[in-house]
Amino acid sequence: MGFSMVGFMGSHGLLSNTHQRMVNFHFGNGRQVQTLKLNSSYWSIPSGRVLLCKRQPIDFEDRTSPDEVRMEIKRCYELIQKLGRGAVYLGSSRLGQDHPHYMQALELAREIANLLDCTSWTGAGPGLMDAVTKGVLQAGKPVGGFKIGKEANQWTSTNIHPYLPSDTYFTCRFFSSRKHGLVDAAVRGTVSDRTAVVVLPGGIGTLDEVFEILTLIQLNRIGSELPVPFILMNYDSFYSKLLGFLDDCEDWGTVSKGEVASLWKVCNENSEALDYLAEFYNFRSEEKLEVGLGGKHGSVLRVESWEGSAPELGLARDFPETSLLFE
């Protein structure tokens, strides 16, 4: 009893029973075709269809078990516990150093890192994610990342980041686990947690992440006990047409009036974002603080501006007899 191929898809071929002794089985990937000769005298297969499968290594997109995804999510959570929650950045991996938004993103990330004094989280890839990473490192603050095996529509040749230590980022096989990590990194469990979600210009992948997180905030499913500031950076009116579409959604009644505006803060400049975060976290600034230092000389220290509340300055520790005078 012999076999002849009735069709194939990818590396899988379907065979049905015939009376031929030798069968030429053709398979390929569109660029190269190979032929496999089968001698039916060595086979004893009942009537019906047979599926032949060429063995291949597991690809990034293959899921052989739900446990693989679950374990990858666990790895993301463990990295967050190690480095700490903080500011999460979403944005394009395609815009290089010659693009004006690259330097804007670098400066914004540097200033937010200084303002919030927290870990910053990125996609650990090229483009604006690279700009954020460099900006945070310039501020001398910690940075972590969830890298993906595919960036800018091309498979990465290596999972190694060019300059980040390997214990500060994790390369995800699955986008679902990466998203879990990005969301958890922004969760606020206590009032001392200073986190944020900052959206830079980006494409389809960025919008996918933006609307998933926006939906979680809208439905109170983000898992954060305290509100998380969500900032959309509308550099050079990049997102203006998207915002116009959302206005149309209000007109059509698919979202409530003012609903989207209540979920995020749209900023055109870095200064707007920094002012919004300072207000959100109730940072004092541009005020005067007079500190009378105890001692026979009666010295006075004048500080023009500061971040955070007075106890965070550590003055009571350094000067036990100090009294704080506010103007």
Coordinates of C-alpha atoms in Angstrom, one line a residue:
M1 CA 0.0 0.0 0.0
G2 CA 1.5 3.4 -1.0
F3 CA 0.7 7.0 -0.3
S4 CA 0.5 10.3 -2.2
M5 CA 0.4 13.8 -0.9
V6 CA -2.8 15.7 -1.2
G7 CA -1.6 19.0 0.3
F8 CA 0.7 20.7 2.7
M9 CA 0.9 23.9 4.8
G10 CA 4.2 25.1 6.2
S11 CA 6.1 22.1 7.4
H12 CA 3.1 19.8 7.6
G13 CA 2.0 17.5 4.8
L14 CA -1.2 15.5 4.4
L15 CA -1.0 12.0 2.8
S16 CA -3.8 9.7 1.7
N17 CA -3.8 6.1 0.6
T18 CA -2.9 5.1 -2.9
H19 CA -1.5 1.9 -4.6
Q20 CA 2.0 3.5 -5.4
R21 CA 5.1 1.9 -3.9
M22 CA 7.3 5.1 -4.1
V23 CA 6.1 8.6 -3.1
N24 CA 8.0 11.9 -3.7
F25 CA 7.0 14.2 -0.8
H26 CA 7.8 17.9 -1.4
F27 CA 8.0 20.5 1.3
G28 CA 9.6 24.0 1.7
N29 CA 9.3 27.5 2.9
G30 CA 8.6 29.3 -0.4
R31 CA 12.3 29.9 -1.1
Q32 CA 13.7 26.3 -1.0
V33 CA 11.9 23.1 -1.7
Q34 CA 13.2 19.7 -0.6
T35 CA 12.0 16.2 -1.6
L36 CA 11.6 13.2 0.6
K37 CA 11.2 9.8 -1.0
L38 CA 9.1 7.3 0.9
N39 CA 9.0 3.5 0.2
S40 CA 5.6 2.3 1.1
S41 CA 6.8 -1.3 1.6
Y42 CA 8.2 -0.2 4.9
W43 CA 5.0 1.4 6.2
S44 CA 2.0 -0.2 7.6
I45 CA -0.6 2.5 8.0
P46 CA -4.4 2.0 8.0
S47 CA -6.7 3.7 5.5
G48 CA -7.2 7.4 6.2
R49 CA -5.0 10.5 6.5
V50 CA -1.6 10.8 8.0
L51 CA 0.1 14.0 9.2
L52 CA 3.8 14.3 8.7
C53 CA 5.6 17.0 10.6
K54 CA 9.1 18.2 10.2
R55 CA 10.8 18.7 13.6
Q56 CA 11.8 22.3 14.3
P57 CA 13.1 24.1 17.4
I58 CA 10.5 26.0 19.4
D59 CA 10.0 29.5 18.0
F60 CA 9.3 32.6 20.0
E61 CA 5.6 32.5 19.2
D62 CA 5.1 28.8 20.1
R63 CA 3.3 27.9 23.3
T64 CA 3.7 24.3 24.2
S65 CA 2.2 24.8 27.6
P66 CA 0.4 27.5 29.6
D67 CA 3.0 26.9 32.3
E68 CA 5.6 28.6 30.1
V69 CA 3.6 31.8 30.0
R70 CA 2.9 31.6 33.7
M71 CA 6.6 31.1 34.5
E72 CA 7.6 34.0 32.3
I73 CA 5.1 36.3 34.1
K74 CA 6.6 35.1 37.4
R75 CA 10.1 36.1 36.2
C76 CA 8.8 39.6 35.3
Y77 CA 7.3 40.0 38.8
E78 CA 10.5 38.9 40.4
L79 CA 12.5 41.5 38.5
I80 CA 10.1 44.2 39.6
Q81 CA 10.4 43.1 43.2
K82 CA 14.2 43.3 42.9
L83 CA 14.4 46.8 41.3
G84 CA 11.2 48.4 42.5
R85 CA 8.2 49.9 40.9
G86 CA 8.3 53.3 39.2
A87 CA 7.8 55.2 35.9
V88 CA 6.8 53.0 32.9
Y89 CA 7.6 54.2 29.4
L90 CA 5.8 53.1 26.3
G91 CA 7.0 54.3 22.9
S92 CA 8.5 53.6 19.5
S93 CA 11.5 51.4 18.9
R94 CA 12.0 52.9 15.5
L95 CA 12.8 56.6 16.1
G96 CA 16.6 56.9 16.3
Q97 CA 19.0 59.5 17.6
D98 CA 18.5 61.8 14.6
H99 CA 14.8 62.2 15.4
P100 CA 13.8 65.3 17.5
H101 CA 11.6 63.1 19.8
Y102 CA 14.6 61.1 20.8
M103 CA 16.2 63.9 22.7
Q104 CA 12.9 65.1 24.1
A105 CA 12.3 61.6 25.5
L106 CA 15.8 61.4 26.9
E107 CA 15.4 64.7 28.7
L108 CA 12.0 63.8 30.0
A109 CA 13.1 60.5 31.4
R110 CA 16.1 62.1 33.1
E111 CA 14.0 64.8 34.8
I112 CA 11.2 62.4 35.9
A113 CA 13.8 60.1 37.4
N114 CA 15.2 63.0 39.4
L115 CA 11.7 64.2 40.4
L116 CA 10.2 60.8 41.5
D117 CA 13.5 59.2 42.6
C118 CA 12.3 55.8 41.4
T119 CA 13.1 53.0 39.0
S120 CA 12.2 53.6 35.4
W121 CA 10.9 50.8 33.2
T122 CA 11.2 50.5 29.4
G123 CA 11.0 47.9 26.6
A124 CA 14.8 47.7 26.8
G125 CA 15.0 48.0 23.1
P126 CA 16.2 50.6 20.5
G127 CA 14.5 53.9 19.5
L128 CA 12.8 56.0 22.2
M129 CA 13.2 53.1 24.7
D130 CA 16.9 53.6 24.3
A131 CA 16.5 57.4 24.8
V132 CA 14.7 56.8 28.1
T133 CA 17.3 54.3 29.3
K134 CA 20.1 56.8 28.6
G135 CA 18.2 59.6 30.2
V136 CA 17.6 57.7 33.4
L137 CA 21.2 56.6 33.6
Q138 CA 22.3 60.2 33.2
A139 CA 20.2 60.9 36.3
G140 CA 22.1 58.1 38.1
K141 CA 18.8 56.3 38.9
P142 CA 18.0 52.6 38.4
V143 CA 16.4 51.4 35.1
G144 CA 14.9 48.0 34.3
G145 CA 13.3 46.6 31.2
F146 CA 11.2 43.9 29.6
K147 CA 12.8 43.2 26.3
I148 CA 10.9 41.3 23.5
G149 CA 12.4 39.0 20.9
K150 CA 11.2 41.1 18.1
E151 CA 11.6 44.9 17.7
A152 CA 11.0 47.2 14.8
N153 CA 9.6 44.4 12.6
Q154 CA 12.8 42.4 12.6
W155 CA 14.0 39.5 14.7
T156 CA 16.7 40.6 17.1
S157 CA 20.0 38.8 16.4
T158 CA 20.7 38.6 20.2
N159 CA 18.8 39.0 23.4
I160 CA 21.8 40.8 25.0
H161 CA 21.3 44.5 25.7
P162 CA 24.3 46.6 24.5
Y163 CA 25.0 48.3 27.8
L164 CA 22.5 47.3 30.5
P165 CA 23.6 44.7 33.1
S166 CA 21.9 41.4 32.4
D167 CA 20.2 41.3 35.8
T168 CA 18.3 44.5 35.1
Y169 CA 16.2 43.3 32.2
F170 CA 14.3 40.2 31.1
T171 CA 13.8 39.0 27.5
C172 CA 10.2 37.9 27.1
R173 CA 9.1 35.3 24.6
F174 CA 5.5 36.2 25.0
F175 CA 3.9 39.7 24.7
S176 CA 1.3 38.8 27.3
S177 CA 3.9 38.3 30.0
R178 CA 5.7 41.5 29.0
K179 CA 2.4 43.4 29.4
H180 CA 1.9 41.9 32.8
G181 CA 5.3 43.2 33.8
L182 CA 4.8 46.7 32.4
V183 CA 1.4 47.0 34.3
D184 CA 2.7 45.6 37.6
A185 CA 5.7 48.0 37.5
A186 CA 3.3 50.9 37.7
V187 CA 1.2 49.6 40.5
R188 CA 1.0 51.8 43.7
G189 CA 0.5 49.8 46.9
T190 CA 1.4 52.6 49.4
V191 CA 1.5 56.4 49.4
S192 CA 5.3 56.2 49.2
D193 CA 5.2 54.5 45.8
R194 CA 5.9 57.0 43.1
T195 CA 5.0 55.5 39.8
A196 CA 3.6 56.7 36.4
V197 CA 2.8 55.6 32.9
V198 CA 4.4 57.8 30.3
V199 CA 3.4 57.4 26.6
L200 CA 5.8 58.6 24.0
P201 CA 5.2 58.7 20.3
G202 CA 4.8 55.2 18.9
G203 CA 3.1 52.9 16.4
I204 CA 0.9 49.8 16.6
G205 CA 2.7 48.1 19.4
T206 CA 2.7 51.3 21.5
L207 CA -1.0 51.8 20.9
D208 CA -1.7 48.2 21.9
E209 CA -0.1 48.7 25.2
V210 CA -1.6 52.2 25.7
F211 CA -5.2 51.1 25.3
E212 CA -4.8 48.0 27.3
I213 CA -3.5 49.9 30.3
L214 CA -6.0 52.7 29.7
T215 CA -8.8 50.1 29.8
L216 CA -7.5 48.6 33.0
I217 CA -7.6 52.1 34.6
Q218 CA -11.0 52.8 33.2
L219 CA -12.5 49.6 34.6
N220 CA -10.5 49.8 37.9
R221 CA -8.7 46.6 37.1
I222 CA -5.1 47.7 37.0
G223 CA -4.6 46.3 40.5
S224 CA -3.4 49.5 42.1
E225 CA -4.8 50.5 45.4
L226 CA -3.9 54.1 44.7
P227 CA -4.3 56.1 41.4
V228 CA -1.5 56.0 38.9
P229 CA -0.7 59.1 36.8
F230 CA -1.0 58.4 33.1
I231 CA 0.6 60.9 30.7
L232 CA 0.3 61.1 26.9
M233 CA 3.2 63.1 25.4
N234 CA 1.7 64.8 22.3
Y235 CA 5.0 66.0 20.9
D236 CA 4.4 68.1 17.7
S237 CA 0.7 67.1 17.8
F238 CA 1.7 63.5 17.2
Y239 CA -1.4 62.1 18.8
S240 CA -3.8 64.9 17.9
K241 CA -5.7 62.9 15.3
L242 CA -6.0 60.0 17.8
L243 CA -7.4 62.5 20.3
G244 CA -9.8 63.8 17.6
F245 CA -11.0 60.2 17.0
L246 CA -11.7 59.8 20.7
D247 CA -13.7 63.0 20.6
D248 CA -15.7 61.5 17.8
C249 CA -16.3 58.5 20.0
E250 CA -17.9 60.8 22.6
D251 CA -20.1 62.3 19.9
W252 CA -21.2 58.8 18.8
G253 CA -21.8 57.8 22.4
T254 CA -19.3 54.9 22.5
V255 CA -17.6 56.6 25.5
S256 CA -19.0 59.1 27.9
K257 CA -18.4 62.8 27.8
G258 CA -15.1 63.6 29.5
E259 CA -14.4 60.0 30.3
V260 CA -11.1 59.6 28.4
A261 CA -9.8 63.0 29.5
S262 CA -10.3 61.9 33.1
L263 CA -8.1 58.9 32.6
W264 CA -4.9 60.6 31.5
K265 CA -3.1 63.9 31.1
V266 CA -2.2 65.1 27.6
C267 CA 1.0 67.1 27.6
N268 CA 2.6 68.9 24.6
E269 CA 5.9 69.7 26.4
N270 CA 8.1 68.1 29.0
S271 CA 7.6 70.9 31.4
E272 CA 3.8 70.2 31.4
A273 CA 4.4 66.6 32.4
L274 CA 6.9 67.5 35.1
D275 CA 4.5 70.1 36.6
Y276 CA 1.6 67.5 36.5
L277 CA 3.6 64.9 38.3
A278 CA 4.8 67.4 40.9
E279 CA 1.2 68.4 41.5
F280 CA 0.0 64.8 41.5
Y281 CA 2.5 63.8 44.2
N282 CA 2.1 67.1 46.1
F283 CA 5.8 68.1 45.9
R284 CA 6.6 71.6 47.2
S285 CA 8.8 73.7 45.0
E286 CA 9.9 77.3 44.5
E287 CA 9.4 78.0 48.3
K288 CA 11.8 79.1 50.9
L289 CA 12.9 77.0 53.8
E290 CA 14.8 78.6 56.7
V291 CA 16.6 76.3 59.1
G292 CA 17.9 77.7 62.3
L293 CA 20.9 75.6 63.3
G294 CA 21.6 75.1 66.9
G295 CA 25.0 76.2 68.2
K296 CA 26.8 79.1 69.7
H297 CA 27.1 80.8 66.3
G298 CA 23.4 80.8 65.6
S299 CA 23.9 79.8 61.9
V300 CA 21.0 79.9 59.5
L301 CA 20.7 77.8 56.4
R302 CA 18.4 79.1 53.6
V303 CA 17.2 76.7 51.0
E304 CA 15.4 78.2 48.0
S305 CA 13.6 75.1 46.8
W306 CA 13.3 71.4 47.5
E307 CA 11.4 68.3 46.6
G308 CA 9.3 66.3 49.0
S309 CA 8.3 67.1 52.5
A310 CA 10.7 68.6 55.1
P311 CA 11.3 65.4 57.0
E312 CA 12.7 63.8 53.8
L313 CA 15.5 66.3 53.9
G314 CA 17.1 64.5 56.8
L315 CA 17.6 67.7 58.7
A316 CA 16.3 66.3 62.0
R317 CA 18.9 63.5 61.8
D318 CA 21.8 65.7 60.8
F319 CA 20.9 68.6 63.2
P320 CA 19.1 67.3 66.2
E321 CA 18.4 70.7 67.7
T322 CA 17.2 72.2 64.4
S323 CA 13.9 74.0 64.2
L324 CA 12.3 74.4 60.8
L325 CA 10.9 77.8 59.9
F326 CA 8.7 78.1 56.7
E327 CA 7.9 81.4 55.0

